[in-house]
Amino acid sequence: MPSSPESPPVRMRAGELDIDEALVERLVAGRFPHWAGLPVRRVASAGTDNAMFRLGPDLVVRLPRLPGGGRQVGAEHHWLPRLAPHLPLTIPAPLALGEPDAGYPLPWGVYAWLDGTDAFDAPPADLAATARELGRFVAALRSVDAAGGPPSYRGGPVRAGDADVRTAIRDLGAAGTLDARAATEVWEAVLRVPDRDGAPVWLHGDLLPGNLLTSAGRLTAVIDFGCFGTGDPAADLMPAWTVLDAGTREAFRAAAGADDATWERGRGWALRFGLTAEHYYGDTCGNGTNPVLASVARRTIAEVLADR
């Protein structure tokens, strides 16, 4: 994970909690005194749901930024150790679960630090190999018994985002930054694809470049399971457009084992993410608070529209 000193992050959404190094020091000292005194340093991240702080050389503290984010911490601590043995890439290892304290109202977690740099800052050198590795990860995750798993944030029908997508198309098109006709054609084609009919399966739900770690040019880990859970696995096909390109998509699809309908719903999820993230976080129509995510969103939209 990337780590560097930075000023407090810009608030991206209303209601974000105040989280800084001093708070983390108080929380750790109160709940885990054996780690008290370890240096605390904010981790630079474009993530929107959690703040992260390096704790000494081997640990990272992860705290939800929004009042409704506490449930996911407990889910990660319960499920990630159960998923990890079945997956071909490293995922975060929860070590300790903290309780609300020191004025912070939510559960929070301590995890093992993973070395590497996110794929936005350090893209993998071999995109074809990355396509195969990501596809195998998606297929392996989907194959783990999902009984009792919580529903994923992106595990429902992609069509549920219709109103937000159409608003983004309208506004970005009016601003001259989007081919609104082309985007509408792709989106309406997605809406004609049948919803998934089957038992829910595991999905990560947020396979963006910032949630993939690389080292020496190779993909090494998948992080940030804030959207994970069960449902339709189509959203886990988003990296075909968020990370990969026209020359590597088919290798990813083959390794992931995606049928035609799931692939098209995955395309819809990629377009939905791209449009709504650019609309909210970009400079043209949004609040301009997350240039990294807006850049990924613009790239994703371009890849989807070029892949018609």
CSV table of C-alpha atoms in Angstrom, one decimal, residues 93-285:
chain,number,residue,atom,x,y,z
A,93,ALA,CA,-5.5,-10.0,6.9
A,94,PRO,CA,-7.5,-8.6,9.8
A,95,LEU,CA,-5.6,-8.8,13.1
A,96,ALA,CA,-7.8,-7.0,15.6
A,97,LEU,CA,-11.2,-5.3,15.8
A,98,GLY,CA,-11.5,-2.1,17.7
A,99,GLU,CA,-14.6,-0.7,19.4
A,100,PRO,CA,-16.0,2.9,19.4
A,101,ASP,CA,-14.0,5.0,21.8
A,102,ALA,CA,-12.2,8.4,22.2
A,103,GLY,CA,-15.1,10.2,20.5
A,104,TYR,CA,-15.0,7.9,17.4
A,105,PRO,CA,-18.4,6.2,17.1
A,106,LEU,CA,-17.7,3.2,15.0
A,107,PRO,CA,-15.9,-0.1,15.0
A,108,TRP,CA,-12.4,0.0,13.3
A,109,GLY,CA,-9.8,-2.5,12.4
A,110,VAL,CA,-6.1,-3.3,12.5
A,111,TYR,CA,-4.7,-5.3,9.6
A,112,ALA,CA,-1.4,-6.6,8.4
A,113,TRP,CA,0.5,-4.1,6.2
A,114,LEU,CA,0.8,-5.2,2.6
A,115,ASP,CA,3.8,-4.0,0.7
A,116,GLY,CA,3.2,-2.7,-2.8
A,117,THR,CA,1.9,0.2,-4.8
A,118,ASP,CA,-1.6,0.6,-6.1
A,119,ALA,CA,-2.1,0.0,-9.8
A,120,PHE,CA,-3.1,3.5,-10.5
A,121,ASP,CA,0.3,4.8,-9.5
A,122,ALA,CA,2.2,1.7,-10.6
A,123,PRO,CA,0.3,-0.1,-13.4
A,124,PRO,CA,1.3,-3.7,-14.0
A,125,ALA,CA,3.9,-4.2,-16.6
A,126,ASP,CA,2.3,-7.2,-18.3
A,127,LEU,CA,-1.4,-6.5,-18.8
A,128,ALA,CA,-2.1,-9.9,-20.4
A,129,ALA,CA,-0.8,-11.7,-17.3
A,130,THR,CA,-2.7,-9.3,-15.1
A,131,ALA,CA,-5.9,-10.1,-17.1
A,132,ARG,CA,-5.4,-13.8,-16.5
A,133,GLU,CA,-4.6,-13.4,-12.8
A,134,LEU,CA,-7.6,-11.1,-12.2
A,135,GLY,CA,-9.9,-13.4,-14.0
A,136,ARG,CA,-8.7,-16.4,-11.9
A,137,PHE,CA,-9.2,-14.3,-8.8
A,138,VAL,CA,-12.8,-13.4,-9.8
A,139,ALA,CA,-13.6,-17.1,-10.6
A,140,ALA,CA,-12.1,-18.4,-7.4
A,141,LEU,CA,-13.9,-15.9,-5.2
A,142,ARG,CA,-17.2,-16.7,-7.0
A,143,SER,CA,-16.7,-20.4,-6.3
A,144,VAL,CA,-16.4,-20.1,-2.5
A,145,ASP,CA,-19.4,-21.1,-0.5
A,146,ALA,CA,-21.4,-17.9,0.0
A,147,ALA,CA,-24.0,-19.3,2.5
A,148,GLY,CA,-24.6,-16.7,5.1
A,149,GLY,CA,-22.6,-14.0,3.4
A,150,PRO,CA,-23.8,-10.4,3.6
A,151,PRO,CA,-25.2,-8.8,0.4
A,152,SER,CA,-22.7,-6.8,-1.7
A,153,TYR,CA,-23.2,-3.0,-2.3
A,154,ARG,CA,-22.9,-3.9,-6.0
A,155,GLY,CA,-24.5,-7.3,-5.9
A,156,GLY,CA,-28.0,-6.3,-7.0
A,157,PRO,CA,-29.3,-5.5,-10.5
A,158,VAL,CA,-27.2,-3.0,-12.5
A,159,ARG,CA,-30.5,-1.4,-13.7
A,160,ALA,CA,-31.2,-0.1,-10.2
A,161,GLY,CA,-28.8,2.8,-11.1
A,162,ASP,CA,-30.8,3.9,-14.1
A,163,ALA,CA,-31.9,7.3,-12.8
A,164,ASP,CA,-28.4,8.2,-11.7
A,165,VAL,CA,-26.8,7.0,-15.0
A,166,ARG,CA,-29.3,9.0,-17.1
A,167,THR,CA,-28.7,12.1,-14.9
A,168,ALA,CA,-24.9,11.8,-15.5
A,169,ILE,CA,-25.4,11.3,-19.2
A,170,ARG,CA,-27.6,14.4,-19.4
A,171,ASP,CA,-25.2,16.6,-17.5
A,172,LEU,CA,-21.9,15.4,-18.9
A,173,GLY,CA,-23.4,15.5,-22.4
A,174,ALA,CA,-24.6,19.0,-21.9
A,175,ALA,CA,-21.2,20.0,-20.7
A,176,GLY,CA,-19.6,18.7,-23.8
A,177,THR,CA,-17.5,16.1,-22.1
A,178,LEU,CA,-19.5,13.0,-23.2
A,179,ASP,CA,-21.0,11.5,-26.3
A,180,ALA,CA,-24.4,11.3,-24.7
A,181,ARG,CA,-26.0,9.4,-27.6
A,182,ALA,CA,-23.3,6.7,-27.6
A,183,ALA,CA,-23.5,6.4,-23.8
A,184,THR,CA,-27.3,6.1,-23.9
A,185,GLU,CA,-27.2,3.4,-26.6
A,186,VAL,CA,-24.8,1.3,-24.5
A,187,TRP,CA,-26.8,1.8,-21.4
A,188,GLU,CA,-30.1,0.9,-23.0
A,189,ALA,CA,-28.6,-2.2,-24.4
A,190,VAL,CA,-27.5,-3.2,-20.9
A,191,LEU,CA,-31.1,-2.6,-19.6
A,192,ARG,CA,-32.3,-5.2,-22.2
A,193,VAL,CA,-30.1,-7.9,-20.7
A,194,PRO,CA,-31.9,-10.3,-18.3
A,195,ASP,CA,-31.1,-10.0,-14.6
A,196,ARG,CA,-29.2,-12.9,-13.1
A,197,ASP,CA,-31.3,-15.9,-11.9
A,198,GLY,CA,-29.4,-17.9,-9.4
A,199,ALA,CA,-28.1,-18.2,-5.9
A,200,PRO,CA,-25.9,-15.3,-4.8
A,201,VAL,CA,-22.2,-15.7,-5.0
A,202,TRP,CA,-19.2,-13.8,-3.5
A,203,LEU,CA,-17.9,-10.7,-5.3
A,204,HIS,CA,-15.4,-8.1,-4.4
A,205,GLY,CA,-17.5,-5.3,-6.0
A,206,ASP,CA,-14.8,-2.7,-6.4
A,207,LEU,CA,-12.0,-3.9,-8.6
A,208,LEU,CA,-10.6,-0.5,-9.5
A,209,PRO,CA,-6.8,0.2,-10.0
A,210,GLY,CA,-6.6,1.8,-6.6
A,211,ASN,CA,-7.7,-1.5,-5.0
A,212,LEU,CA,-5.0,-3.6,-6.8
A,213,LEU,CA,-1.4,-3.7,-5.5
A,214,THR,CA,1.6,-4.3,-7.7
A,215,SER,CA,5.2,-5.0,-6.9
A,216,ALA,CA,8.1,-5.1,-9.4
A,217,GLY,CA,5.5,-4.7,-12.2
A,218,ARG,CA,3.3,-7.7,-11.1
A,219,LEU,CA,-0.1,-7.8,-9.6
A,220,THR,CA,0.3,-9.1,-6.0
A,221,ALA,CA,-2.8,-8.3,-4.0
A,222,VAL,CA,-6.4,-7.2,-4.0
A,223,ILE,CA,-7.4,-4.8,-1.2
A,224,ASP,CA,-10.3,-2.7,0.1
A,225,PHE,CA,-13.2,-5.1,0.5
A,226,GLY,CA,-15.6,-2.3,1.5
A,227,CYS,CA,-18.0,-3.3,-1.2
A,228,PHE,CA,-17.6,-7.1,-1.0
A,229,GLY,CA,-20.5,-9.5,-0.3
A,230,THR,CA,-22.8,-11.7,-2.2
A,231,GLY,CA,-25.1,-11.3,-5.2
A,232,ASP,CA,-24.7,-11.1,-9.0
A,233,PRO,CA,-20.9,-11.4,-9.8
A,234,ALA,CA,-21.3,-9.1,-12.8
A,235,ALA,CA,-19.7,-6.1,-11.0
A,236,ASP,CA,-16.5,-8.0,-10.7
A,237,LEU,CA,-16.1,-7.9,-14.5
A,238,MET,CA,-15.6,-4.1,-14.3
A,239,PRO,CA,-11.7,-4.4,-14.5
A,240,ALA,CA,-12.2,-5.4,-18.1
A,241,TRP,CA,-12.8,-1.7,-18.7
A,242,THR,CA,-11.4,0.0,-15.5
A,243,VAL,CA,-8.0,-1.7,-15.7
A,244,LEU,CA,-7.6,-3.7,-18.9
A,245,ASP,CA,-7.8,-2.8,-22.6
A,246,ALA,CA,-9.2,-4.2,-25.9
A,247,GLY,CA,-6.2,-6.5,-26.3
A,248,THR,CA,-6.5,-8.2,-22.9
A,249,ARG,CA,-10.3,-8.3,-22.2
A,250,GLU,CA,-10.9,-11.7,-23.7
A,251,ALA,CA,-8.1,-13.3,-21.6
A,252,PHE,CA,-9.8,-11.9,-18.5
A,253,ARG,CA,-13.2,-13.0,-19.6
A,254,ALA,CA,-12.0,-16.5,-20.4
A,255,ALA,CA,-10.2,-16.8,-17.0
A,256,ALA,CA,-13.2,-15.4,-15.2
A,257,GLY,CA,-15.6,-17.8,-17.0
A,258,ALA,CA,-18.2,-15.1,-17.8
A,259,ASP,CA,-21.2,-16.0,-19.9
A,260,ASP,CA,-22.7,-13.5,-22.4
A,261,ALA,CA,-25.3,-12.0,-20.1
A,262,THR,CA,-23.0,-11.6,-17.2
A,263,TRP,CA,-20.4,-10.0,-19.4
A,264,GLU,CA,-23.0,-7.4,-20.7
A,265,ARG,CA,-24.1,-6.7,-17.1
A,266,GLY,CA,-20.5,-6.2,-16.2
A,267,ARG,CA,-20.1,-3.7,-19.1
A,268,GLY,CA,-23.1,-1.9,-17.6
A,269,TRP,CA,-21.5,-1.8,-14.1
A,270,ALA,CA,-18.4,-0.3,-15.6
A,271,LEU,CA,-20.4,2.3,-17.5
A,272,ARG,CA,-22.5,3.0,-14.4
A,273,PHE,CA,-19.4,3.4,-12.2
A,274,GLY,CA,-17.6,5.6,-14.8
A,275,LEU,CA,-20.5,8.0,-15.4
A,276,THR,CA,-21.6,8.4,-11.8
A,277,ALA,CA,-18.1,8.7,-10.4
A,278,GLU,CA,-17.1,11.3,-13.0
A,279,HIS,CA,-20.4,13.1,-12.4
A,280,TYR,CA,-19.8,13.3,-8.7
A,281,TYR,CA,-16.1,13.6,-8.3
A,282,GLY,CA,-15.0,15.2,-11.5
A,283,ASP,CA,-14.4,18.9,-12.1
A,284,THR,CA,-16.9,19.5,-14.9
A,285,CYS,CA,-20.2,18.6,-13.1
